[in-house]
Structures are given as C-alpha cells and as structure tokens.
C-alpha cells in the first residue's frame, strides 16, 4: 500500500528469488500499478519521487532505470516516531497553541500571521468527547451559532459536520458552547492525524447551499 498526498493506492507485487536457494526474495511492483499512480498524480519523466518507510515495515523501496542500473538515493535519517516529537517550547510561549502545531504545508510560516480566522485544538481532546468545541474567542468575530453545518477540508478530503449550540438547561449560569459533531475518528484516520496532534482550523469562506432552502449558508474550514 502506498499513501500519496492523502490518497491510498493498493499495489500488487511479484516475488522474484534473488539467490539460487530461494531463501531471499525481491518483490517487484507490477507495472500497471505504478502507471496508475503516475497518471493519477501527474508524475512526469525526471520527477524525483520520495518514499518514506513508516512503522516497522521491513520492505525497502529501490528504483531502477530501464537498463537495469540502480537509480535510488537512500538516506537513513534515523528512527521516526509514529507521533512526531515537537521541539522544546520556550516558557513564555508555553500557553500558545500555535507553538505545538506540527505542519508540513509549504505556507506553514504564514500560519502565525493568521489570528482572527484561525483556532487550534488538540485531536485527543476532540476524540475524548467526540466533538469539537469551538473556542469562544474565535466566535467574537466569527459567530458559529447561526450555522447548522460546516465543511472540513484536508488535501482532497471533504467531510461535512453538524454544528450545534449545546445549552445547559440544568445550569443556566453555565456558558453555552457551539460544538461540531461528526465522525472524528474516521476523519482523523483518513487524514493521518496522530492522537496528540495539535490541529489548526482556518475559516476559509462561507458558502451558500443552493440545494437546501433551510441551510442556505455554511462555513468551510481548512484543517491541518
């Protein structure tokens, strides 16, 4: 199985003995699977492809030119934890959630310039309650109680979540919270989010649903 830019490609391999005794074997990726991946991702001749081995997978990937010569540059960068280790955070920034957000997006540095349209939440907290509690500070300029649903986007994945204000009738003095409900476990698995990952939610825009007269507008968030 290959995971590429959020998409999963199930591939077939052929076993080829690499010694006369048949004790050692190489597995060759079938040409049809590789062609399908290249076509889907629009890979062209000359592009550099990086394969990252994860977990305890014992298979190493090597590439060869049509004449049989190796065309692989192997770099061992040490053992990578399943959940990336966040560098130490300065004491004065320890309460800033942005400092705990690990992101591989090219525009990650620009995150720190986004204040009113962005909030952060640790994925483990979302899973514990099976809901996303939208921070009150974020809603000062972006009130969410007027919407009944929201669309979350990560790479090519889009998933709709319901938005609801939970009122505490048993304790009227308690602050009401606007929460986002949906299949968070499935969403996190498909996005490859680690259990302790600090997620970043950015409000991109508000769109109109022309097919639904009752829910005419809903927010769209980018999640990373």
JSON list of C-alpha atoms in Angstrom, two decimals:
[
{"chain": "A", "resi": 1, "resn": "UNK", "atom": "CA", "xyz": [0.00, 0.00, 0.00]},
{"chain": "A", "resi": 2, "resn": "UNK", "atom": "CA", "xyz": [1.27, 3.47, -0.91]},
{"chain": "A", "resi": 3, "resn": "UNK", "atom": "CA", "xyz": [-0.10, 6.66, 0.64]},
{"chain": "A", "resi": 4, "resn": "UNK", "atom": "CA", "xyz": [0.46, 9.66, -1.61]},
{"chain": "A", "resi": 5, "resn": "UNK", "atom": "CA", "xyz": [-0.88, 13.16, -0.91]},
{"chain": "A", "resi": 6, "resn": "UNK", "atom": "CA", "xyz": [-3.74, 11.79, 1.15]},
{"chain": "A", "resi": 7, "resn": "UNK", "atom": "CA", "xyz": [-4.73, 9.10, -1.39]},
{"chain": "A", "resi": 8, "resn": "UNK", "atom": "CA", "xyz": [-4.18, 5.38, -0.83]},
{"chain": "A", "resi": 9, "resn": "UNK", "atom": "CA", "xyz": [-3.01, 3.11, -3.64]},
{"chain": "A", "resi": 10, "resn": "UNK", "atom": "CA", "xyz": [-3.23, -0.65, -3.13]},
{"chain": "A", "resi": 11, "resn": "UNK", "atom": "CA", "xyz": [-0.47, -2.20, -5.24]},
{"chain": "A", "resi": 12, "resn": "UNK", "atom": "CA", "xyz": [0.42, -5.72, -6.32]},
{"chain": "A", "resi": 13, "resn": "UNK", "atom": "CA", "xyz": [3.96, -7.14, -6.28]},
{"chain": "A", "resi": 14, "resn": "UNK", "atom": "CA", "xyz": [5.60, -10.17, -7.85]},
{"chain": "A", "resi": 15, "resn": "UNK", "atom": "CA", "xyz": [8.05, -12.34, -5.89]},
{"chain": "A", "resi": 16, "resn": "UNK", "atom": "CA", "xyz": [11.43, -12.79, -7.56]},
{"chain": "A", "resi": 17, "resn": "UNK", "atom": "CA", "xyz": [14.10, -15.03, -6.00]},
{"chain": "A", "resi": 18, "resn": "UNK", "atom": "CA", "xyz": [17.39, -13.19, -5.59]},
{"chain": "A", "resi": 19, "resn": "UNK", "atom": "CA", "xyz": [19.51, -16.26, -4.80]},
{"chain": "A", "resi": 20, "resn": "UNK", "atom": "CA", "xyz": [19.66, -19.81, -6.02]},
{"chain": "A", "resi": 21, "resn": "UNK", "atom": "CA", "xyz": [18.34, -21.33, -2.81]},
{"chain": "A", "resi": 22, "resn": "UNK", "atom": "CA", "xyz": [15.18, -19.27, -2.82]},
{"chain": "A", "resi": 23, "resn": "UNK", "atom": "CA", "xyz": [15.81, -18.05, 0.72]},
{"chain": "A", "resi": 24, "resn": "UNK", "atom": "CA", "xyz": [15.99, -14.41, -0.29]},
{"chain": "A", "resi": 25, "resn": "UNK", "atom": "CA", "xyz": [13.40, -12.75, -2.45]},
{"chain": "A", "resi": 26, "resn": "UNK", "atom": "CA", "xyz": [12.75, -9.40, -4.05]},
{"chain": "A", "resi": 27, "resn": "UNK", "atom": "CA", "xyz": [9.29, -8.04, -4.69]},
{"chain": "A", "resi": 28, "resn": "UNK", "atom": "CA", "xyz": [8.76, -6.18, -7.94]},
{"chain": "A", "resi": 29, "resn": "UNK", "atom": "CA", "xyz": [5.96, -3.62, -8.20]},
{"chain": "A", "resi": 30, "resn": "UNK", "atom": "CA", "xyz": [3.69, -4.50, -11.08]},
{"chain": "A", "resi": 31, "resn": "UNK", "atom": "CA", "xyz": [3.95, -2.03, -13.93]},
{"chain": "A", "resi": 32, "resn": "UNK", "atom": "CA", "xyz": [0.21, -1.42, -14.14]},
{"chain": "A", "resi": 33, "resn": "UNK", "atom": "CA", "xyz": [0.00, -0.23, -10.53]},
{"chain": "A", "resi": 34, "resn": "UNK", "atom": "CA", "xyz": [2.91, 2.16, -10.95]},
{"chain": "A", "resi": 35, "resn": "UNK", "atom": "CA", "xyz": [1.49, 3.55, -14.18]},
{"chain": "A", "resi": 36, "resn": "UNK", "atom": "CA", "xyz": [-1.85, 4.17, -12.46]},
{"chain": "A", "resi": 37, "resn": "UNK", "atom": "CA", "xyz": [-0.15, 6.04, -9.61]},
{"chain": "A", "resi": 38, "resn": "UNK", "atom": "CA", "xyz": [1.91, 8.15, -12.02]},
{"chain": "A", "resi": 39, "resn": "UNK", "atom": "CA", "xyz": [-1.15, 9.00, -14.08]},
{"chain": "A", "resi": 40, "resn": "UNK", "atom": "CA", "xyz": [-3.25, 9.91, -11.05]},
{"chain": "A", "resi": 41, "resn": "UNK", "atom": "CA", "xyz": [-0.54, 12.15, -9.56]},
{"chain": "A", "resi": 42, "resn": "UNK", "atom": "CA", "xyz": [0.58, 13.51, -12.95]},
{"chain": "A", "resi": 43, "resn": "UNK", "atom": "CA", "xyz": [4.18, 12.39, -12.44]},
{"chain": "A", "resi": 44, "resn": "UNK", "atom": "CA", "xyz": [6.45, 13.12, -15.37]},
{"chain": "A", "resi": 45, "resn": "UNK", "atom": "CA", "xyz": [9.78, 11.78, -16.52]},
{"chain": "A", "resi": 46, "resn": "UNK", "atom": "CA", "xyz": [12.55, 13.36, -14.46]},
{"chain": "A", "resi": 47, "resn": "UNK", "atom": "CA", "xyz": [10.43, 13.99, -11.35]},
{"chain": "A", "resi": 48, "resn": "UNK", "atom": "CA", "xyz": [12.02, 12.99, -8.04]},
{"chain": "A", "resi": 49, "resn": "UNK", "atom": "CA", "xyz": [9.87, 10.57, -6.02]},
{"chain": "A", "resi": 50, "resn": "UNK", "atom": "CA", "xyz": [10.48, 10.24, -2.26]},
{"chain": "A", "resi": 51, "resn": "UNK", "atom": "CA", "xyz": [9.41, 7.03, -0.50]},
{"chain": "A", "resi": 52, "resn": "UNK", "atom": "CA", "xyz": [9.16, 7.17, 3.29]},
{"chain": "A", "resi": 53, "resn": "UNK", "atom": "CA", "xyz": [9.08, 3.91, 5.23]},
{"chain": "A", "resi": 54, "resn": "UNK", "atom": "CA", "xyz": [6.79, 4.05, 8.25]},
{"chain": "A", "resi": 55, "resn": "UNK", "atom": "CA", "xyz": [6.34, 1.96, 11.37]},
{"chain": "A", "resi": 56, "resn": "UNK", "atom": "CA", "xyz": [8.10, -1.42, 11.40]},
{"chain": "A", "resi": 57, "resn": "UNK", "atom": "CA", "xyz": [7.85, -2.08, 7.68]},
{"chain": "A", "resi": 58, "resn": "UNK", "atom": "CA", "xyz": [10.85, -4.20, 6.65]},
{"chain": "A", "resi": 59, "resn": "UNK", "atom": "CA", "xyz": [10.50, -3.50, 2.94]},
{"chain": "A", "resi": 60, "resn": "UNK", "atom": "CA", "xyz": [12.92, -1.05, 1.33]},
{"chain": "A", "resi": 61, "resn": "UNK", "atom": "CA", "xyz": [11.96, 0.55, -1.99]},
{"chain": "A", "resi": 62, "resn": "UNK", "atom": "CA", "xyz": [14.54, 0.82, -4.78]},
{"chain": "A", "resi": 63, "resn": "UNK", "atom": "CA", "xyz": [14.19, 2.22, -8.28]},
{"chain": "A", "resi": 64, "resn": "UNK", "atom": "CA", "xyz": [15.91, 1.07, -11.44]},
{"chain": "A", "resi": 65, "resn": "UNK", "atom": "CA", "xyz": [16.37, 2.56, -14.89]},
{"chain": "A", "resi": 66, "resn": "UNK", "atom": "CA", "xyz": [15.21, 0.55, -17.90]},
{"chain": "A", "resi": 67, "resn": "UNK", "atom": "CA", "xyz": [18.78, -0.68, -18.48]},
{"chain": "A", "resi": 68, "resn": "UNK", "atom": "CA", "xyz": [18.80, -2.31, -15.03]},
{"chain": "A", "resi": 69, "resn": "UNK", "atom": "CA", "xyz": [21.07, 0.15, -13.25]},
{"chain": "A", "resi": 70, "resn": "UNK", "atom": "CA", "xyz": [20.03, 1.47, -9.86]},
{"chain": "A", "resi": 71, "resn": "UNK", "atom": "CA", "xyz": [18.57, 4.95, -9.63]},
{"chain": "A", "resi": 72, "resn": "UNK", "atom": "CA", "xyz": [17.95, 5.18, -5.89]},
{"chain": "A", "resi": 73, "resn": "UNK", "atom": "CA", "xyz": [19.44, 7.60, -3.39]},
{"chain": "A", "resi": 74, "resn": "UNK", "atom": "CA", "xyz": [18.98, 6.02, 0.05]},
{"chain": "A", "resi": 75, "resn": "UNK", "atom": "CA", "xyz": [19.16, 8.30, 3.07]},
{"chain": "A", "resi": 76, "resn": "UNK", "atom": "CA", "xyz": [18.73, 6.94, 6.60]},
{"chain": "A", "resi": 77, "resn": "UNK", "atom": "CA", "xyz": [17.52, 9.73, 8.83]},
{"chain": "A", "resi": 78, "resn": "UNK", "atom": "CA", "xyz": [17.15, 7.62, 11.93]},
{"chain": "A", "resi": 79, "resn": "UNK", "atom": "CA", "xyz": [14.06, 6.20, 13.55]},
{"chain": "A", "resi": 80, "resn": "UNK", "atom": "CA", "xyz": [10.94, 8.35, 13.19]},
{"chain": "A", "resi": 81, "resn": "UNK", "atom": "CA", "xyz": [8.32, 8.13, 15.89]},
{"chain": "A", "resi": 82, "resn": "UNK", "atom": "CA", "xyz": [4.74, 7.50, 14.85]},
{"chain": "A", "resi": 83, "resn": "UNK", "atom": "CA", "xyz": [3.86, 10.80, 16.53]},
{"chain": "A", "resi": 84, "resn": "UNK", "atom": "CA", "xyz": [6.40, 13.47, 15.66]},
{"chain": "A", "resi": 85, "resn": "UNK", "atom": "CA", "xyz": [8.26, 15.00, 18.57]},
{"chain": "A", "resi": 86, "resn": "UNK", "atom": "CA", "xyz": [7.66, 18.70, 18.99]},
{"chain": "A", "resi": 87, "resn": "UNK", "atom": "CA", "xyz": [10.81, 20.73, 19.70]},
{"chain": "A", "resi": 88, "resn": "UNK", "atom": "CA", "xyz": [11.00, 22.32, 23.13]},
{"chain": "A", "resi": 89, "resn": "UNK", "atom": "CA", "xyz": [8.77, 25.35, 23.53]},
{"chain": "A", "resi": 90, "resn": "UNK", "atom": "CA", "xyz": [10.09, 28.49, 25.25]},
{"chain": "A", "resi": 91, "resn": "UNK", "atom": "CA", "xyz": [8.50, 29.08, 28.63]},
{"chain": "A", "resi": 92, "resn": "UNK", "atom": "CA", "xyz": [6.97, 32.41, 27.60]},
{"chain": "A", "resi": 93, "resn": "UNK", "atom": "CA", "xyz": [5.20, 30.70, 24.67]},
{"chain": "A", "resi": 94, "resn": "UNK", "atom": "CA", "xyz": [4.11, 27.57, 26.51]},
{"chain": "A", "resi": 95, "resn": "UNK", "atom": "CA", "xyz": [0.45, 28.66, 26.54]},
{"chain": "A", "resi": 96, "resn": "UNK", "atom": "CA", "xyz": [0.39, 29.48, 22.82]},
{"chain": "A", "resi": 97, "resn": "UNK", "atom": "CA", "xyz": [-1.27, 26.56, 21.00]},
{"chain": "A", "resi": 98, "resn": "UNK", "atom": "CA", "xyz": [0.38, 27.61, 17.76]},
{"chain": "A", "resi": 99, "resn": "UNK", "atom": "CA", "xyz": [3.74, 26.53, 19.15]},
{"chain": "A", "resi": 100, "resn": "UNK", "atom": "CA", "xyz": [2.53, 22.92, 19.33]},
{"chain": "A", "resi": 101, "resn": "UNK", "atom": "CA", "xyz": [1.19, 22.73, 15.79]},
{"chain": "A", "resi": 102, "resn": "UNK", "atom": "CA", "xyz": [3.35, 20.49, 13.58]},
{"chain": "A", "resi": 103, "resn": "UNK", "atom": "CA", "xyz": [2.65, 21.08, 9.91]},
{"chain": "A", "resi": 104, "resn": "UNK", "atom": "CA", "xyz": [4.27, 20.14, 6.60]},
{"chain": "A", "resi": 105, "resn": "UNK", "atom": "CA", "xyz": [2.37, 22.60, 4.44]},
{"chain": "A", "resi": 106, "resn": "UNK", "atom": "CA", "xyz": [4.65, 24.93, 2.40]},
{"chain": "A", "resi": 107, "resn": "UNK", "atom": "CA", "xyz": [2.89, 28.00, 3.79]},
{"chain": "A", "resi": 108, "resn": "UNK", "atom": "CA", "xyz": [3.24, 26.94, 7.42]},
{"chain": "A", "resi": 109, "resn": "UNK", "atom": "CA", "xyz": [5.16, 30.07, 8.39]},
{"chain": "A", "resi": 110, "resn": "UNK", "atom": "CA", "xyz": [2.20, 32.15, 7.29]},
{"chain": "A", "resi": 111, "resn": "UNK", "atom": "CA", "xyz": [0.06, 30.49, 9.96]},
{"chain": "A", "resi": 112, "resn": "UNK", "atom": "CA", "xyz": [1.48, 32.81, 12.58]},
{"chain": "A", "resi": 113, "resn": "UNK", "atom": "CA", "xyz": [0.08, 35.85, 10.78]},
{"chain": "A", "resi": 114, "resn": "UNK", "atom": "CA", "xyz": [-3.47, 34.49, 10.89]},
{"chain": "A", "resi": 115, "resn": "UNK", "atom": "CA", "xyz": [-5.27, 35.39, 14.07]},
{"chain": "A", "resi": 116, "resn": "UNK", "atom": "CA", "xyz": [-8.98, 36.09, 13.69]},
{"chain": "A", "resi": 117, "resn": "UNK", "atom": "CA", "xyz": [-9.75, 33.28, 11.24]},
{"chain": "A", "resi": 118, "resn": "UNK", "atom": "CA", "xyz": [-7.80, 30.52, 12.99]},
{"chain": "A", "resi": 119, "resn": "UNK", "atom": "CA", "xyz": [-8.12, 28.43, 16.12]},
{"chain": "A", "resi": 120, "resn": "UNK", "atom": "CA", "xyz": [-6.28, 25.36, 17.41]},
{"chain": "A", "resi": 121, "resn": "UNK", "atom": "CA", "xyz": [-7.46, 22.21, 19.14]},
{"chain": "A", "resi": 122, "resn": "UNK", "atom": "CA", "xyz": [-5.65, 19.02, 20.14]},
{"chain": "A", "resi": 123, "resn": "UNK", "atom": "CA", "xyz": [-7.04, 15.96, 18.37]},
{"chain": "A", "resi": 124, "resn": "UNK", "atom": "CA", "xyz": [-7.04, 13.85, 21.55]},
{"chain": "A", "resi": 125, "resn": "UNK", "atom": "CA", "xyz": [-9.43, 16.33, 23.18]},
{"chain": "A", "resi": 126, "resn": "UNK", "atom": "CA", "xyz": [-11.79, 16.11, 20.20]},
{"chain": "A", "resi": 127, "resn": "UNK", "atom": "CA", "xyz": [-11.78, 12.30, 20.29]},
{"chain": "A", "resi": 128, "resn": "UNK", "atom": "CA", "xyz": [-12.35, 12.18, 24.05]},
{"chain": "A", "resi": 129, "resn": "UNK", "atom": "CA", "xyz": [-15.71, 13.96, 23.73]},
{"chain": "A", "resi": 130, "resn": "UNK", "atom": "CA", "xyz": [-16.38, 13.03, 20.08]},
{"chain": "A", "resi": 131, "resn": "UNK", "atom": "CA", "xyz": [-16.99, 16.69, 19.30]},
{"chain": "A", "resi": 132, "resn": "UNK", "atom": "CA", "xyz": [-15.09, 19.87, 18.54]},
{"chain": "A", "resi": 133, "resn": "UNK", "atom": "CA", "xyz": [-15.81, 22.70, 20.95]},
{"chain": "A", "resi": 134, "resn": "UNK", "atom": "CA", "xyz": [-15.26, 25.94, 19.03]},
{"chain": "A", "resi": 135, "resn": "UNK", "atom": "CA", "xyz": [-13.37, 28.44, 21.24]},
{"chain": "A", "resi": 136, "resn": "UNK", "atom": "CA", "xyz": [-15.32, 31.47, 22.42]},
{"chain": "A", "resi": 137, "resn": "UNK", "atom": "CA", "xyz": [-12.50, 33.85, 21.40]},
{"chain": "A", "resi": 138, "resn": "UNK", "atom": "CA", "xyz": [-12.77, 32.66, 17.80]},
{"chain": "A", "resi": 139, "resn": "UNK", "atom": "CA", "xyz": [-16.51, 33.37, 17.76]},
{"chain": "A", "resi": 140, "resn": "UNK", "atom": "CA", "xyz": [-16.13, 37.00, 18.78]},
{"chain": "A", "resi": 141, "resn": "UNK", "atom": "CA", "xyz": [-15.53, 37.88, 15.14]},
{"chain": "A", "resi": 142, "resn": "UNK", "atom": "CA", "xyz": [-16.79, 34.63, 13.61]},
{"chain": "A", "resi": 143, "resn": "UNK", "atom": "CA", "xyz": [-20.09, 33.66, 15.27]},
{"chain": "A", "resi": 144, "resn": "UNK", "atom": "CA", "xyz": [-20.81, 29.99, 14.60]},
{"chain": "A", "resi": 145, "resn": "UNK", "atom": "CA", "xyz": [-24.15, 29.61, 16.37]},
{"chain": "A", "resi": 146, "resn": "UNK", "atom": "CA", "xyz": [-26.02, 30.76, 13.25]},
{"chain": "A", "resi": 147, "resn": "UNK", "atom": "CA", "xyz": [-24.90, 27.74, 11.21]},
{"chain": "A", "resi": 148, "resn": "UNK", "atom": "CA", "xyz": [-26.19, 24.19, 11.30]},
{"chain": "A", "resi": 149, "resn": "UNK", "atom": "CA", "xyz": [-23.32, 22.51, 9.48]},
{"chain": "A", "resi": 150, "resn": "UNK", "atom": "CA", "xyz": [-19.72, 23.04, 8.37]},
{"chain": "A", "resi": 151, "resn": "UNK", "atom": "CA", "xyz": [-17.44, 21.56, 5.73]},
{"chain": "A", "resi": 152, "resn": "UNK", "atom": "CA", "xyz": [-13.92, 20.50, 6.72]},
{"chain": "A", "resi": 153, "resn": "UNK", "atom": "CA", "xyz": [-11.20, 20.10, 4.07]},
{"chain": "A", "resi": 154, "resn": "UNK", "atom": "CA", "xyz": [-7.82, 18.38, 4.21]},
{"chain": "A", "resi": 155, "resn": "UNK", "atom": "CA", "xyz": [-5.97, 17.79, 0.94]},
{"chain": "A", "resi": 156, "resn": "UNK", "atom": "CA", "xyz": [-8.56, 16.19, -1.36]},
{"chain": "A", "resi": 157, "resn": "UNK", "atom": "CA", "xyz": [-10.76, 15.05, 1.53]},
{"chain": "A", "resi": 158, "resn": "UNK", "atom": "CA", "xyz": [-14.01, 16.91, 2.29]},
{"chain": "A", "resi": 159, "resn": "UNK", "atom": "CA", "xyz": [-16.31, 15.92, 5.15]},
{"chain": "A", "resi": 160, "resn": "UNK", "atom": "CA", "xyz": [-19.46, 17.57, 6.44]},
{"chain": "A", "resi": 161, "resn": "UNK", "atom": "CA", "xyz": [-20.03, 18.05, 10.19]},
{"chain": "A", "resi": 162, "resn": "UNK", "atom": "CA", "xyz": [-23.09, 19.25, 12.05]},
{"chain": "A", "resi": 163, "resn": "UNK", "atom": "CA", "xyz": [-22.88, 22.44, 14.13]},
{"chain": "A", "resi": 164, "resn": "UNK", "atom": "CA", "xyz": [-24.97, 22.78, 17.26]},
{"chain": "A", "resi": 165, "resn": "UNK", "atom": "CA", "xyz": [-25.17, 25.09, 20.26]},
{"chain": "A", "resi": 166, "resn": "UNK", "atom": "CA", "xyz": [-25.42, 22.97, 23.41]},
{"chain": "A", "resi": 167, "resn": "UNK", "atom": "CA", "xyz": [-27.49, 24.70, 26.06]},
{"chain": "A", "resi": 168, "resn": "UNK", "atom": "CA", "xyz": [-27.13, 23.72, 29.71]},
{"chain": "A", "resi": 169, "resn": "UNK", "atom": "CA", "xyz": [-30.70, 23.84, 30.96]},
{"chain": "A", "resi": 170, "resn": "UNK", "atom": "CA", "xyz": [-29.72, 22.18, 34.24]},
{"chain": "A", "resi": 171, "resn": "UNK", "atom": "CA", "xyz": [-27.35, 25.08, 34.92]},
{"chain": "A", "resi": 172, "resn": "UNK", "atom": "CA", "xyz": [-28.46, 28.28, 33.13]},
{"chain": "A", "resi": 173, "resn": "UNK", "atom": "CA", "xyz": [-25.46, 30.17, 34.50]},
{"chain": "A", "resi": 174, "resn": "UNK", "atom": "CA", "xyz": [-23.09, 27.91, 32.57]},
{"chain": "A", "resi": 175, "resn": "UNK", "atom": "CA", "xyz": [-21.81, 29.24, 29.25]},
{"chain": "A", "resi": 176, "resn": "UNK", "atom": "CA", "xyz": [-23.39, 27.69, 26.17]},
{"chain": "A", "resi": 177, "resn": "UNK", "atom": "CA", "xyz": [-20.93, 26.11, 23.75]},
{"chain": "A", "resi": 178, "resn": "UNK", "atom": "CA", "xyz": [-21.04, 25.76, 19.98]},
{"chain": "A", "resi": 179, "resn": "UNK", "atom": "CA", "xyz": [-19.85, 22.28, 19.07]},
{"chain": "A", "resi": 180, "resn": "UNK", "atom": "CA", "xyz": [-19.11, 20.46, 15.83]},
{"chain": "A", "resi": 181, "resn": "UNK", "atom": "CA", "xyz": [-20.28, 16.83, 15.65]},
{"chain": "A", "resi": 182, "resn": "UNK", "atom": "CA", "xyz": [-19.35, 14.11, 13.18]},
{"chain": "A", "resi": 183, "resn": "UNK", "atom": "CA", "xyz": [-17.19, 11.06, 12.58]},
{"chain": "A", "resi": 184, "resn": "UNK", "atom": "CA", "xyz": [-14.00, 12.50, 14.01]},
{"chain": "A", "resi": 185, "resn": "UNK", "atom": "CA", "xyz": [-12.25, 9.14, 14.35]},
{"chain": "A", "resi": 186, "resn": "UNK", "atom": "CA", "xyz": [-12.74, 8.34, 10.65]},
{"chain": "A", "resi": 187, "resn": "UNK", "atom": "CA", "xyz": [-11.76, 11.85, 9.61]},
{"chain": "A", "resi": 188, "resn": "UNK", "atom": "CA", "xyz": [-8.55, 11.72, 11.63]},
{"chain": "A", "resi": 189, "resn": "UNK", "atom": "CA", "xyz": [-7.66, 8.29, 10.30]},
{"chain": "A", "resi": 190, "resn": "UNK", "atom": "CA", "xyz": [-8.15, 9.33, 6.69]},
{"chain": "A", "resi": 191, "resn": "UNK", "atom": "CA", "xyz": [-6.11, 12.49, 7.24]},
{"chain": "A", "resi": 192, "resn": "UNK", "atom": "CA", "xyz": [-3.34, 10.64, 9.06]},
{"chain": "A", "resi": 193, "resn": "UNK", "atom": "CA", "xyz": [-3.63, 12.75, 12.22]},
{"chain": "A", "resi": 194, "resn": "UNK", "atom": "CA", "xyz": [-1.75, 11.46, 15.25]},
{"chain": "A", "resi": 195, "resn": "UNK", "atom": "CA", "xyz": [-3.67, 11.11, 18.51]},
{"chain": "A", "resi": 196, "resn": "UNK", "atom": "CA", "xyz": [-1.87, 14.02, 20.18]},
{"chain": "A", "resi": 197, "resn": "UNK", "atom": "CA", "xyz": [-1.61, 16.26, 17.11]},
{"chain": "A", "resi": 198, "resn": "UNK", "atom": "CA", "xyz": [-2.48, 19.92, 17.59]},
{"chain": "A", "resi": 199, "resn": "UNK", "atom": "CA", "xyz": [-4.94, 20.67, 14.79]},
{"chain": "A", "resi": 200, "resn": "UNK", "atom": "CA", "xyz": [-5.26, 24.03, 13.11]},
{"chain": "A", "resi": 201, "resn": "UNK", "atom": "CA", "xyz": [-8.69, 25.12, 11.85]},
{"chain": "A", "resi": 202, "resn": "UNK", "atom": "CA", "xyz": [-8.78, 28.03, 9.42]},
{"chain": "A", "resi": 203, "resn": "UNK", "atom": "CA", "xyz": [-12.06, 29.56, 8.30]},
{"chain": "A", "resi": 204, "resn": "UNK", "atom": "CA", "xyz": [-11.67, 29.88, 4.53]},
{"chain": "A", "resi": 205, "resn": "UNK", "atom": "CA", "xyz": [-15.06, 31.21, 3.49]},
{"chain": "A", "resi": 206, "resn": "UNK", "atom": "CA", "xyz": [-18.82, 30.89, 3.91]},
{"chain": "A", "resi": 207, "resn": "UNK", "atom": "CA", "xyz": [-20.75, 29.39, 1.02]},
{"chain": "A", "resi": 208, "resn": "UNK", "atom": "CA", "xyz": [-24.41, 29.07, 0.07]},
{"chain": "A", "resi": 209, "resn": "UNK", "atom": "CA", "xyz": [-26.13, 25.72, -0.38]},
{"chain": "A", "resi": 210, "resn": "UNK", "atom": "CA", "xyz": [-28.50, 26.23, -3.29]},
{"chain": "A", "resi": 211, "resn": "UNK", "atom": "CA", "xyz": [-29.97, 22.73, -2.95]},
{"chain": "A", "resi": 212, "resn": "UNK", "atom": "CA", "xyz": [-31.14, 23.20, 0.62]},
{"chain": "A", "resi": 213, "resn": "UNK", "atom": "CA", "xyz": [-33.56, 26.03, 1.39]},
{"chain": "A", "resi": 214, "resn": "UNK", "atom": "CA", "xyz": [-33.24, 25.66, 5.17]},
{"chain": "A", "resi": 215, "resn": "UNK", "atom": "CA", "xyz": [-29.44, 25.62, 5.36]},
{"chain": "A", "resi": 216, "resn": "UNK", "atom": "CA", "xyz": [-28.54, 28.34, 2.92]},
{"chain": "A", "resi": 217, "resn": "UNK", "atom": "CA", "xyz": [-25.08, 29.17, 4.27]},
{"chain": "A", "resi": 218, "resn": "UNK", "atom": "CA", "xyz": [-22.32, 27.21, 6.00]},
{"chain": "A", "resi": 219, "resn": "UNK", "atom": "CA", "xyz": [-18.62, 27.77, 6.80]},
{"chain": "A", "resi": 220, "resn": "UNK", "atom": "CA", "xyz": [-15.74, 25.92, 5.14]},
{"chain": "A", "resi": 221, "resn": "UNK", "atom": "CA", "xyz": [-12.64, 25.17, 7.22]},
{"chain": "A", "resi": 222, "resn": "UNK", "atom": "CA", "xyz": [-9.19, 24.03, 6.17]},
{"chain": "A", "resi": 223, "resn": "UNK", "atom": "CA", "xyz": [-7.72, 21.57, 8.70]},
{"chain": "A", "resi": 224, "resn": "UNK", "atom": "CA", "xyz": [-4.07, 20.62, 9.08]}
]
